[in-house]
């Protein structure tokens, strides 16, 4: 079977969508750090839909770690298939907005020169929570992070997104080229502020004058939403059959998509509004709502579901008690904490979320969502718990989410087998609690991690008591039985 290519676009099977612009005419206007499946099913798609109007906004995709994506995409001229599916059916389309892919560890210099080039007007990021090298509880740069220490010592050969951004900005400053706009697309509250804070601090550590320059860079916050499971070999083979050509890295996603962006782009931007992107002055209310309702539920159901033996989110939702637990978590415990959003119907949003989680056509693994819990918990569950404590209201379901994370992060499943816990703090957490059996001891040890829980929750005795009782039940009865209580 031949490979997906520009030439193959003229013979796509009927019903396949394809770029509505001349691929040869595209130039790079955006450098995107972290070119994973999420970017390719979200920002790259919105961009694809508006490139006909201005072909100068093509994307240079950068992998900060592995060469996998470049190795898959370069032989197919950076084209890939987007498959959008739910229980009703699927739509397929080839996306062309990526102009080139680079692998940072292979050649940091070429990445820096792309970022420093005057034609690059936006540097966007999906590097996941841990890619910000920050303290998750308070958002400040982790100045003892090994990559940050490395990048301070080797500014022109950085490893971290933070190091790349600051070196590229330093080069632009020296050359008299205006700064690009930074565009964080990760699931962090006020992601633009968090990014700005870490890059400014890093720049200050390099040189106070550089810090002052970086402090002036535009860094709008955004809320991004689309469920994008990791692509599987089964997806590849189904898509190759439909396409009549091999595609080494298609992406599979749901119909729903949302992108809310603060409109602060001094160097211009694509006309993304024509593809349905919503531009607002302040994104924080959208962001809080999405992180607490969608991602808070996702993490809760991922830990409980994994422990109960559910491989995917849809399977987890089918466990007796899960749907009513998640529905109650959203309606009773999360929604009262949300800032008002004029004209927004929370009831419809929550119902849509339940339907999205139950999408039978996506194989979204609970294990995938369970990754990096130490970086996710603060904005997904702990902020909500703080607000509930302050209001004097119960938070039993949220506490169950946190207890399930503790149970999971300990690294031993309910049958006594090992869990492959992926988390930057995994070794530290295992060192603290792997050999402990008593819920109170486990909770006490993990609450000591103030970079997750903050000084306040770490010291909150009633929170400790609630968590200990919840974890004790999980340890004694197992996840399935605990879930049945909520049925
Ligand atoms: C998920 C998110 O992996 C995870 O932690 O909760 O990637 C989620 O699918 C997206 O935020 C949906 O927009």
Short mmCIF file of C-alpha atoms and ligand atoms in Angstrom, two decimals:
data_model
loop_
_atom_site.label_atom_id
_atom_site.label_comp_id
_atom_site.label_asym_id
_atom_site.label_seq_id
_atom_site.Cartn_x
_atom_site.Cartn_y
_atom_site.Cartn_z
CA UNK A 1 0.00 0.00 0.00
CA UNK A 2 1.36 3.45 -0.89
CA UNK A 3 1.88 6.17 1.69
CA UNK A 4 -0.35 9.19 2.23
CA UNK A 5 1.13 12.06 0.18
CA UNK A 6 0.21 15.29 -1.54
CA UNK A 7 -0.14 13.39 -4.74
CA UNK A 8 -2.58 10.95 -3.13
CA UNK A 9 -4.89 13.87 -2.24
CA UNK A 10 -6.24 13.97 -5.77
CA UNK A 11 -7.47 10.38 -5.49
CA UNK A 12 -9.03 10.37 -2.02
CA UNK A 13 -12.10 8.15 -1.68
CA UNK A 14 -15.46 9.95 -1.83
CA UNK A 15 -16.47 11.67 1.40
CA UNK A 16 -12.92 12.36 2.53
CA UNK A 17 -12.23 16.00 3.37
CA UNK A 18 -8.98 17.64 2.31
CA UNK A 19 -7.17 20.99 2.55
CA UNK A 20 -9.00 23.80 0.79
CA UNK A 21 -5.76 25.63 -0.05
CA UNK A 22 -2.58 25.15 -2.01
CA UNK A 23 -0.18 23.19 0.21
CA UNK A 24 2.84 24.41 -1.75
CA UNK A 25 1.97 28.01 -0.91
CA UNK A 26 2.04 27.59 2.90
CA UNK A 27 4.68 29.31 5.02
CA UNK A 28 5.37 29.04 8.75
CA UNK A 29 3.73 31.61 11.03
CA UNK A 30 3.31 29.42 14.12
CA UNK A 31 5.87 27.28 15.90
CA UNK A 32 4.10 24.73 18.04
CA UNK A 33 5.95 23.03 20.90
CA UNK A 34 4.63 19.56 21.76
CA UNK A 35 3.18 18.19 18.55
CA UNK A 36 1.16 15.33 20.01
CA UNK A 37 -2.24 13.93 19.08
CA UNK A 38 -4.11 16.67 20.95
CA UNK A 39 -2.57 19.50 18.95
CA UNK A 40 -3.16 17.65 15.70
CA UNK A 41 -6.85 17.12 16.52
CA UNK A 42 -7.43 20.63 17.87
CA UNK A 43 -5.38 23.75 17.06
CA UNK A 44 -3.99 22.29 13.81
CA UNK A 45 -7.55 21.56 12.66
CA UNK A 46 -8.91 25.05 13.43
CA UNK A 47 -5.88 26.44 11.61
CA UNK A 48 -6.41 24.11 8.64
CA UNK A 49 -9.90 25.55 8.23
CA UNK A 50 -8.71 29.15 7.82
CA UNK A 51 -5.46 28.77 5.88
CA UNK A 52 -7.22 29.42 2.57
CA UNK A 53 -7.69 33.01 3.73
CA UNK A 54 -4.03 33.50 4.71
CA UNK A 55 -1.44 30.82 3.92
CA UNK A 56 1.23 32.52 6.05
CA UNK A 57 0.00 30.77 9.21
CA UNK A 58 1.33 27.28 8.54
CA UNK A 59 2.63 25.37 11.56
CA UNK A 60 6.12 24.16 12.34
CA UNK A 61 5.54 21.32 14.83
CA UNK A 62 8.28 20.62 17.36
CA UNK A 63 8.68 17.49 19.47
CA UNK A 64 10.60 18.24 22.64
CA UNK A 65 11.38 14.61 23.25
CA UNK A 66 10.90 11.73 20.87
CA UNK A 67 11.32 11.57 17.10
CA UNK A 68 8.18 9.41 16.65
CA UNK A 69 5.86 12.06 15.21
CA UNK A 70 8.47 13.45 12.81
CA UNK A 71 9.42 9.94 11.70
CA UNK A 72 5.76 9.21 11.00
CA UNK A 73 4.80 12.49 9.35
CA UNK A 74 7.86 13.55 7.34
CA UNK A 75 7.62 10.59 4.87
CA UNK A 76 4.00 11.57 4.21
CA UNK A 77 4.74 15.26 3.60
CA UNK A 78 3.38 16.14 7.08
CA UNK A 79 -0.16 15.15 6.07
CA UNK A 80 -2.33 13.04 8.37
CA UNK A 81 -5.90 11.86 8.70
CA UNK A 82 -8.33 13.18 11.28
CA UNK A 83 -11.09 10.73 12.15
CA UNK A 84 -14.01 12.19 14.08
CA UNK A 85 -16.32 9.58 15.53
CA UNK A 86 -19.12 8.79 17.93
CA UNK A 87 -21.81 6.10 18.20
CA UNK A 88 -23.54 7.48 15.10
CA UNK A 89 -20.69 7.34 12.63
CA UNK A 90 -17.35 8.71 11.51
CA UNK A 91 -16.03 11.52 9.30
CA UNK A 92 -12.56 11.44 7.79
CA UNK A 93 -10.44 14.23 6.49
CA UNK A 94 -6.80 14.93 5.66
CA UNK A 95 -5.22 17.86 7.51
CA UNK A 96 -2.48 19.92 5.84
CA UNK A 97 -1.69 22.77 8.24
CA UNK A 98 1.62 21.32 9.43
CA UNK A 99 4.42 22.50 7.20
CA UNK A 100 7.34 20.79 8.90
CA UNK A 101 8.16 18.77 12.01
CA UNK A 102 11.35 19.18 14.04
CA UNK A 103 12.81 17.10 16.87
CA UNK A 104 14.32 19.45 19.44
CA UNK A 105 16.87 17.10 21.09
CA UNK A 106 18.33 16.24 17.65
CA UNK A 107 18.92 19.83 16.68
CA UNK A 108 17.97 22.53 19.18
CA UNK A 109 19.59 25.18 16.98
CA UNK A 110 17.21 24.73 14.08
CA UNK A 111 14.24 24.97 16.45
CA UNK A 112 15.64 28.17 17.96
CA UNK A 113 16.25 29.70 14.56
CA UNK A 114 12.68 28.94 13.50
CA UNK A 115 11.36 30.51 16.70
CA UNK A 116 13.60 33.55 16.28
CA UNK A 117 12.64 34.05 12.63
CA UNK A 118 10.57 37.23 12.10
CA UNK A 119 7.92 35.25 10.18
CA UNK A 120 7.12 33.31 13.38
CA UNK A 121 4.47 35.41 15.09
CA UNK A 122 2.98 32.87 17.47
CA UNK A 123 4.64 30.18 19.60
CA UNK A 124 1.96 27.84 20.89
CA UNK A 125 2.32 24.96 23.34
CA UNK A 126 0.78 21.64 24.32
CA UNK A 127 3.50 20.27 26.54
CA UNK A 128 1.20 18.90 29.29
CA UNK A 129 1.12 20.19 32.85
CA UNK A 130 4.57 18.96 33.76
CA UNK A 131 6.11 20.72 30.74
CA UNK A 132 5.79 24.06 32.54
CA UNK A 133 8.39 23.01 35.14
CA UNK A 134 6.32 24.76 37.77
CA UNK A 135 5.15 24.07 41.26
CA UNK A 136 1.61 22.78 40.62
CA UNK A 137 0.19 24.13 43.87
CA UNK A 138 1.24 27.76 43.33
CA UNK A 139 2.30 28.11 39.67
CA UNK A 140 5.83 29.39 40.36
CA UNK A 141 8.84 28.14 38.38
CA UNK A 142 10.46 25.12 40.02
CA UNK A 143 13.97 26.50 40.18
CA UNK A 144 15.43 23.16 41.18
CA UNK A 145 13.89 21.29 38.23
CA UNK A 146 16.71 19.38 36.46
CA UNK A 147 15.73 20.71 33.00
CA UNK A 148 15.62 24.28 34.30
CA UNK A 149 19.05 23.91 35.90
CA UNK A 150 20.33 22.42 32.65
CA UNK A 151 18.85 25.23 30.54
CA UNK A 152 20.25 27.95 32.79
CA UNK A 153 23.69 26.42 32.32
CA UNK A 154 23.23 25.81 28.56
CA UNK A 155 20.99 28.61 27.28
CA UNK A 156 21.65 27.91 23.61
CA UNK A 157 21.03 24.17 23.92
CA UNK A 158 17.83 24.07 25.95
CA UNK A 159 15.73 21.02 26.78
CA UNK A 160 12.57 22.54 28.27
CA UNK A 161 9.87 24.57 26.54
CA UNK A 162 10.70 27.36 29.00
CA UNK A 163 14.37 27.32 27.95
CA UNK A 164 13.50 27.35 24.23
CA UNK A 165 11.05 30.24 24.56
CA UNK A 166 13.41 32.43 26.56
CA UNK A 167 16.42 31.81 24.32
CA UNK A 168 14.34 32.53 21.21
CA UNK A 169 13.03 35.74 22.78
CA UNK A 170 16.60 36.72 23.75
CA UNK A 171 17.66 36.29 20.12
CA UNK A 172 14.73 38.33 18.85
CA UNK A 173 15.51 41.06 21.34
CA UNK A 174 19.17 41.20 20.24
CA UNK A 175 18.12 41.27 16.57
CA UNK A 176 15.47 43.95 17.13
CA UNK A 177 12.67 41.58 16.09
CA UNK A 178 9.44 42.03 18.05
CA UNK A 179 8.45 39.20 20.38
CA UNK A 180 6.05 36.51 19.19
CA UNK A 181 2.81 35.93 21.05
CA UNK A 182 2.88 33.00 23.44
CA UNK A 183 -0.15 30.73 23.30
CA UNK A 184 -0.48 28.07 25.96
CA UNK A 185 -3.00 25.36 25.05
CA UNK A 186 -2.58 23.13 28.11
CA UNK A 187 -5.14 22.27 30.77
CA UNK A 188 -3.96 24.71 33.41
CA UNK A 189 -5.95 27.49 35.03
CA UNK A 190 -4.85 30.85 33.57
CA UNK A 191 -2.45 28.93 31.37
CA UNK A 192 -1.19 32.12 29.73
CA UNK A 193 -0.36 33.63 33.12
CA UNK A 194 1.35 30.48 34.34
CA UNK A 195 3.46 30.38 31.18
CA UNK A 196 4.31 34.06 31.40
CA UNK A 197 5.26 33.69 35.02
CA UNK A 198 7.64 30.78 34.49
CA UNK A 199 9.33 32.24 31.40
CA UNK A 200 9.72 35.66 33.03
CA UNK A 201 11.29 34.15 36.13
CA UNK A 202 13.61 31.97 34.05
CA UNK A 203 14.65 35.00 31.96
CA UNK A 204 15.30 37.03 35.14
CA UNK A 205 17.54 34.26 36.40
CA UNK A 206 19.51 34.51 33.16
CA UNK A 207 19.65 38.30 33.08
CA UNK A 208 17.38 40.91 34.73
CA UNK A 209 17.18 42.99 31.52
CA UNK A 210 16.03 39.92 29.59
CA UNK A 211 13.49 39.32 32.38
CA UNK A 212 12.11 42.83 31.89
CA UNK A 213 11.76 42.20 28.13
CA UNK A 214 10.04 38.84 28.58
CA UNK A 215 7.65 40.44 31.08
CA UNK A 216 6.22 42.50 28.20
CA UNK A 217 5.42 39.55 25.92
CA UNK A 218 1.74 38.85 25.16
CA UNK A 219 0.58 35.53 26.55
CA UNK A 220 -3.18 35.18 26.26
CA UNK A 221 -4.88 32.40 28.19
CA UNK A 222 -6.97 29.81 26.37
CA UNK A 223 -9.43 27.09 27.19
CA UNK A 224 -9.03 24.06 24.96
CA UNK A 225 -11.39 21.12 24.80
CA UNK A 226 -11.51 17.99 22.71
CA UNK A 227 -11.15 14.39 23.84
CA UNK A 228 -8.29 12.80 21.90
CA UNK A 229 -7.24 9.28 22.95
CA UNK A 230 -3.82 7.99 21.94
CA UNK A 231 -3.92 6.50 18.42
CA UNK A 232 -3.79 2.70 18.32
CA UNK A 233 -2.60 0.23 15.68
CA UNK A 234 -6.23 -0.77 15.19
CA UNK A 235 -7.05 2.88 14.32
CA UNK A 236 -4.15 2.91 11.84
CA UNK A 237 -5.35 -0.17 10.07
CA UNK A 238 -9.02 0.91 9.85
CA UNK A 239 -7.96 4.32 8.54
CA UNK A 240 -5.55 2.84 5.97
CA UNK A 241 -8.38 0.72 4.58
CA UNK A 242 -10.68 3.73 4.30
CA UNK A 243 -7.95 5.94 2.85
CA UNK A 244 -6.51 3.42 0.45
CA UNK A 245 -3.06 4.53 1.61
CA UNK A 246 -0.92 4.08 4.68
CA UNK A 247 -1.00 6.82 7.31
CA UNK A 248 1.56 6.20 10.06
CA UNK A 249 0.01 8.66 12.52
CA UNK A 250 -3.66 9.52 12.10
CA UNK A 251 -5.61 11.02 15.02
CA UNK A 252 -8.99 9.89 16.28
CA UNK A 253 -11.31 12.17 18.20
CA UNK A 254 -14.90 13.10 19.11
CA UNK A 255 -17.17 15.57 17.25
CA UNK A 256 -17.13 18.11 20.11
CA UNK A 257 -14.47 20.79 20.02
CA UNK A 258 -14.08 24.09 21.79
CA UNK A 259 -11.40 26.75 21.90
CA UNK A 260 -11.89 29.95 23.87
CA UNK A 261 -9.05 32.43 23.55
CA UNK A 262 -8.17 35.83 24.98
CA UNK A 263 -7.72 38.16 22.04
CA UNK A 264 -4.26 39.58 22.65
CA UNK A 265 -2.06 38.99 19.61
CA UNK A 266 0.13 42.03 18.93
CA UNK A 267 1.77 40.25 15.98
CA UNK A 268 -1.53 39.17 14.43
CA UNK A 269 -3.20 35.77 14.31
CA UNK A 270 -5.12 33.52 11.93
CA UNK A 271 -8.81 34.34 11.56
CA UNK A 272 -9.66 31.40 13.81
CA UNK A 273 -13.09 32.86 14.60
CA UNK A 274 -14.09 31.75 11.10
CA UNK A 275 -13.58 28.17 12.27
CA UNK A 276 -15.66 28.67 15.42
CA UNK A 277 -13.00 29.78 17.91
CA UNK A 278 -14.50 32.08 20.53
CA UNK A 279 -12.49 35.19 21.41
CA UNK A 280 -13.10 36.76 24.81
CA UNK A 281 -11.44 39.29 27.07
CA UNK A 282 -11.05 36.94 30.03
CA UNK A 283 -11.03 33.19 29.68
CA UNK A 284 -10.77 32.28 33.36
CA UNK A 285 -14.45 31.46 33.98
CA UNK A 286 -14.50 29.09 30.98
CA UNK A 287 -11.25 27.53 32.07
CA UNK A 288 -12.37 26.92 35.65
CA UNK A 289 -15.62 25.41 34.45
CA UNK A 290 -13.92 23.06 32.02
CA UNK A 291 -11.10 21.99 34.33
CA UNK A 292 -13.38 21.33 37.28
CA UNK A 293 -16.30 19.71 35.44
CA UNK A 294 -14.64 17.84 32.59
CA UNK A 295 -11.13 17.16 33.82
CA UNK A 296 -12.10 16.77 37.50
CA UNK A 297 -14.64 14.11 36.48
CA UNK A 298 -12.20 12.55 34.05
CA UNK A 299 -9.51 12.06 36.68
CA UNK A 300 -12.00 10.75 39.24
CA UNK A 301 -13.45 8.20 36.85
CA UNK A 302 -10.00 7.27 35.54
CA UNK A 303 -8.59 6.34 38.98
CA UNK A 304 -11.73 4.58 40.18
CA UNK A 305 -12.28 2.95 36.80
CA UNK A 306 -8.70 1.73 36.52
CA UNK A 307 -8.84 0.26 40.02
CA UNK A 308 -12.12 -1.47 39.14
CA UNK A 309 -10.57 -3.01 36.03
CA UNK A 310 -12.16 -0.72 33.41
CA UNK A 311 -9.78 -0.18 30.52
CA UNK A 312 -11.56 2.73 28.88
CA UNK A 313 -13.60 5.74 29.97
CA UNK A 314 -16.75 4.31 28.33
CA UNK A 315 -16.25 1.05 30.26
CA UNK A 316 -15.68 2.99 33.48
CA UNK A 317 -18.91 4.92 32.89
CA UNK A 318 -20.76 1.60 32.61
CA UNK A 319 -19.67 0.43 36.08
CA UNK A 320 -22.68 0.37 38.45
CA UNK A 321 -22.69 3.66 40.34
CA UNK A 322 -20.15 5.52 38.20
CA UNK A 323 -22.52 7.61 36.13
CA UNK A 324 -24.51 8.80 39.13
CA UNK A 325 -21.30 9.47 41.07
CA UNK A 326 -19.95 11.65 38.25
CA UNK A 327 -23.28 13.33 37.64
CA UNK A 328 -23.58 14.15 41.34
CA UNK A 329 -19.99 15.29 41.56
CA UNK A 330 -20.56 17.78 38.77
CA UNK A 331 -24.00 19.00 39.79
CA UNK A 332 -23.84 19.03 43.56
CA UNK A 333 -20.18 19.53 44.38
CA UNK A 334 -18.52 21.33 41.45
CA UNK A 335 -21.22 23.53 39.90
CA UNK A 336 -21.92 25.63 43.03
CA UNK A 337 -18.23 26.66 43.07
CA UNK A 338 -18.17 27.96 39.48
CA UNK A 339 -18.03 31.64 38.58
CA UNK A 340 -21.18 32.80 36.73
CA UNK A 341 -21.02 32.67 32.94
CA UNK A 342 -23.74 34.77 31.34
CA UNK A 343 -25.88 32.89 28.84
CA UNK A 344 -24.26 29.56 29.57
CA UNK A 345 -26.47 26.61 30.46
CA UNK A 346 -24.55 24.43 32.91
CA UNK A 347 -27.21 21.76 32.87
CA UNK A 348 -26.81 21.21 29.13
CA UNK A 349 -23.02 21.28 29.47
CA UNK A 350 -23.04 18.60 32.19
CA UNK A 351 -25.41 16.36 30.23
CA UNK A 352 -23.21 16.72 27.15
CA UNK A 353 -20.17 15.75 29.21
CA UNK A 354 -21.83 12.53 30.39
CA UNK A 355 -22.67 11.69 26.77
CA UNK A 356 -19.10 12.49 25.67
CA UNK A 357 -17.65 10.23 28.37
CA UNK A 358 -19.96 7.44 27.19
CA UNK A 359 -18.93 7.81 23.51
CA UNK A 360 -18.67 4.12 22.57
CA UNK A 361 -16.51 4.80 19.52
CA UNK A 362 -13.51 6.17 21.47
CA UNK A 363 -11.14 3.87 23.29
CA UNK A 364 -9.83 6.42 25.75
CA UNK A 365 -7.79 4.50 28.30
CA UNK A 366 -8.25 5.21 31.99
CA UNK A 367 -4.50 4.65 32.33
CA UNK A 368 -3.80 7.51 29.91
CA UNK A 369 -5.85 9.98 31.93
CA UNK A 370 -4.40 8.64 35.20
CA UNK A 371 -0.94 9.85 34.14
CA UNK A 372 0.69 12.79 35.92
CA UNK A 373 -1.88 12.98 38.71
CA UNK A 374 0.45 15.04 40.90
CA UNK A 375 0.36 17.76 38.25
CA UNK A 376 -3.36 17.50 37.54
CA UNK A 377 -5.01 17.20 40.95
CA UNK A 378 -4.57 20.83 42.07
CA UNK A 379 -6.61 22.41 39.27
CA UNK A 380 -8.98 19.50 38.70
CA UNK A 381 -10.07 18.59 42.23
CA UNK A 382 -8.22 20.44 44.99
CA UNK A 383 -9.28 23.99 44.07
CA UNK A 384 -12.90 22.84 44.12
CA UNK A 385 -12.39 21.14 47.48
CA UNK A 386 -10.93 24.38 48.88
CA UNK A 387 -14.03 26.27 47.78
CA UNK A 388 -16.33 23.63 49.29
CA UNK A 389 -14.45 23.74 52.59
CA UNK A 390 -14.66 27.50 52.64
CA UNK A 391 -18.40 27.38 51.98
CA UNK A 392 -18.83 24.74 54.70
CA UNK A 393 -20.31 22.32 52.16
CA UNK A 394 -19.67 18.57 51.78
CA UNK A 395 -17.26 17.25 49.18
CA UNK A 396 -17.52 13.46 49.55
CA UNK A 397 -17.32 12.65 45.83
CA UNK A 398 -14.38 14.96 45.26
CA UNK A 399 -12.63 13.36 48.24
CA UNK A 400 -13.26 9.97 46.65
CA UNK A 401 -11.46 11.19 43.51
CA UNK A 402 -8.45 12.25 45.57
CA UNK A 403 -8.48 9.03 47.63
CA UNK A 404 -8.64 6.98 44.43
CA UNK A 405 -5.58 8.86 43.15
CA UNK A 406 -3.78 8.00 46.42
CA UNK A 407 -4.79 4.37 46.05
CA UNK A 408 -3.56 4.37 42.45
CA UNK A 409 -0.36 6.35 42.97
CA UNK A 410 0.73 3.88 45.65
CA UNK A 411 1.42 1.62 42.66
CA UNK A 412 -0.41 -1.56 43.74
CA UNK A 413 -3.69 -2.57 42.11
CA UNK A 414 -6.61 -4.27 43.83
CA UNK A 415 -5.32 -7.73 42.92
CA UNK A 416 -1.93 -6.95 44.44
CA UNK A 417 -0.23 -6.45 41.06
CA UNK A 418 1.99 -3.51 40.08
CA UNK A 419 0.52 -0.42 38.44
CA UNK A 420 2.67 1.29 35.81
CA UNK A 421 2.32 4.75 37.37
CA UNK A 422 3.57 7.52 35.07
CA UNK A 423 4.10 10.70 37.01
CA UNK A 424 7.11 12.97 37.54
CA UNK A 425 6.66 12.35 41.27
CA UNK A 426 6.02 8.59 40.99
CA UNK A 427 9.27 7.47 42.61
CA UNK A 428 8.90 9.91 45.46
CA UNK A 429 5.30 8.92 46.07
CA UNK A 430 6.09 5.20 45.95
CA UNK A 431 8.95 5.79 48.40
CA UNK A 432 6.53 7.42 50.82
CA UNK A 433 3.57 5.06 50.69
CA UNK A 434 4.17 1.84 48.77
CA UNK A 435 4.85 -0.16 51.89
CA UNK A 436 2.12 1.44 53.99
CA UNK A 437 -1.23 -0.33 54.44
CA UNK A 438 -3.08 1.93 56.79
CA UNK A 439 -5.25 4.64 55.21
CA UNK A 440 -4.41 7.26 57.83
CA UNK A 441 -0.69 6.71 57.37
CA UNK A 442 -0.96 6.91 53.57
CA UNK A 443 -3.02 10.09 53.71
CA UNK A 444 -0.69 11.69 56.26
CA UNK A 445 2.38 10.90 54.14
CA UNK A 446 0.88 12.16 50.88
CA UNK A 447 -0.62 15.31 52.37
CA UNK A 448 2.94 16.22 53.28
CA UNK A 449 3.52 16.92 49.57
CA UNK A 450 2.81 20.64 49.78
CA UNK A 451 3.68 21.19 46.11
CA UNK A 452 0.46 19.29 45.37
CA UNK A 453 -1.78 20.13 48.32
CA UNK A 454 -0.48 23.57 49.27
CA UNK A 455 0.22 24.51 52.88
CA UNK A 456 -3.48 24.95 53.61
CA UNK A 457 -4.85 21.53 52.58
CA UNK A 458 -1.75 19.78 53.87
CA UNK A 459 -2.52 21.12 57.34
CA UNK A 460 -6.32 20.80 57.23
CA UNK A 461 -7.30 18.20 59.84
CA UNK A 462 -10.86 17.76 58.75
CA UNK A 463 -9.76 17.23 55.12
CA UNK A 464 -7.29 14.65 56.39
CA UNK A 465 -10.04 12.86 58.30
CA UNK A 466 -12.43 12.81 55.35
CA UNK A 467 -9.74 11.50 53.01
CA UNK A 468 -8.60 8.84 55.51
CA UNK A 469 -12.13 7.50 55.96
CA UNK A 470 -12.69 7.43 52.18
CA UNK A 471 -9.37 5.74 51.46
CA UNK A 472 -9.99 3.21 54.24
CA UNK A 473 -13.21 2.17 52.51
CA UNK A 474 -11.48 1.93 49.14
CA UNK A 475 -8.72 -0.23 50.62
CA UNK A 476 -11.14 -2.49 52.50
CA UNK A 477 -13.95 -2.85 49.95
CA UNK A 478 -12.38 -2.11 46.57
CA UNK A 479 -13.49 0.36 43.94
CA UNK A 480 -16.49 -1.57 42.55
CA UNK A 481 -18.16 -1.87 45.94
CA UNK A 482 -17.49 1.76 46.82
CA UNK A 483 -19.00 2.80 43.49
CA UNK A 484 -22.14 0.75 44.08
CA UNK A 485 -22.81 2.88 47.14
CA UNK A 486 -23.36 5.82 44.79
CA UNK A 487 -25.67 3.92 42.40
C1 LIG B 1 -7.77 14.23 30.02
C2 LIG B 1 -7.71 15.38 29.03
O1 LIG B 1 -5.74 13.06 29.74
C3 LIG B 1 -6.40 13.76 30.50
O2 LIG B 1 -6.02 14.06 31.61
O3 LIG B 1 -8.55 14.61 31.10
O4 LIG B 1 -6.72 15.20 28.08
C4 LIG B 1 -9.07 15.60 28.35
O5 LIG B 1 -9.40 14.54 27.49
C5 LIG B 1 -9.09 16.90 27.58
O6 LIG B 1 -8.76 17.96 28.44
C6 LIG B 1 -10.46 17.15 26.95
O7 LIG B 1 -10.52 18.45 26.47
#
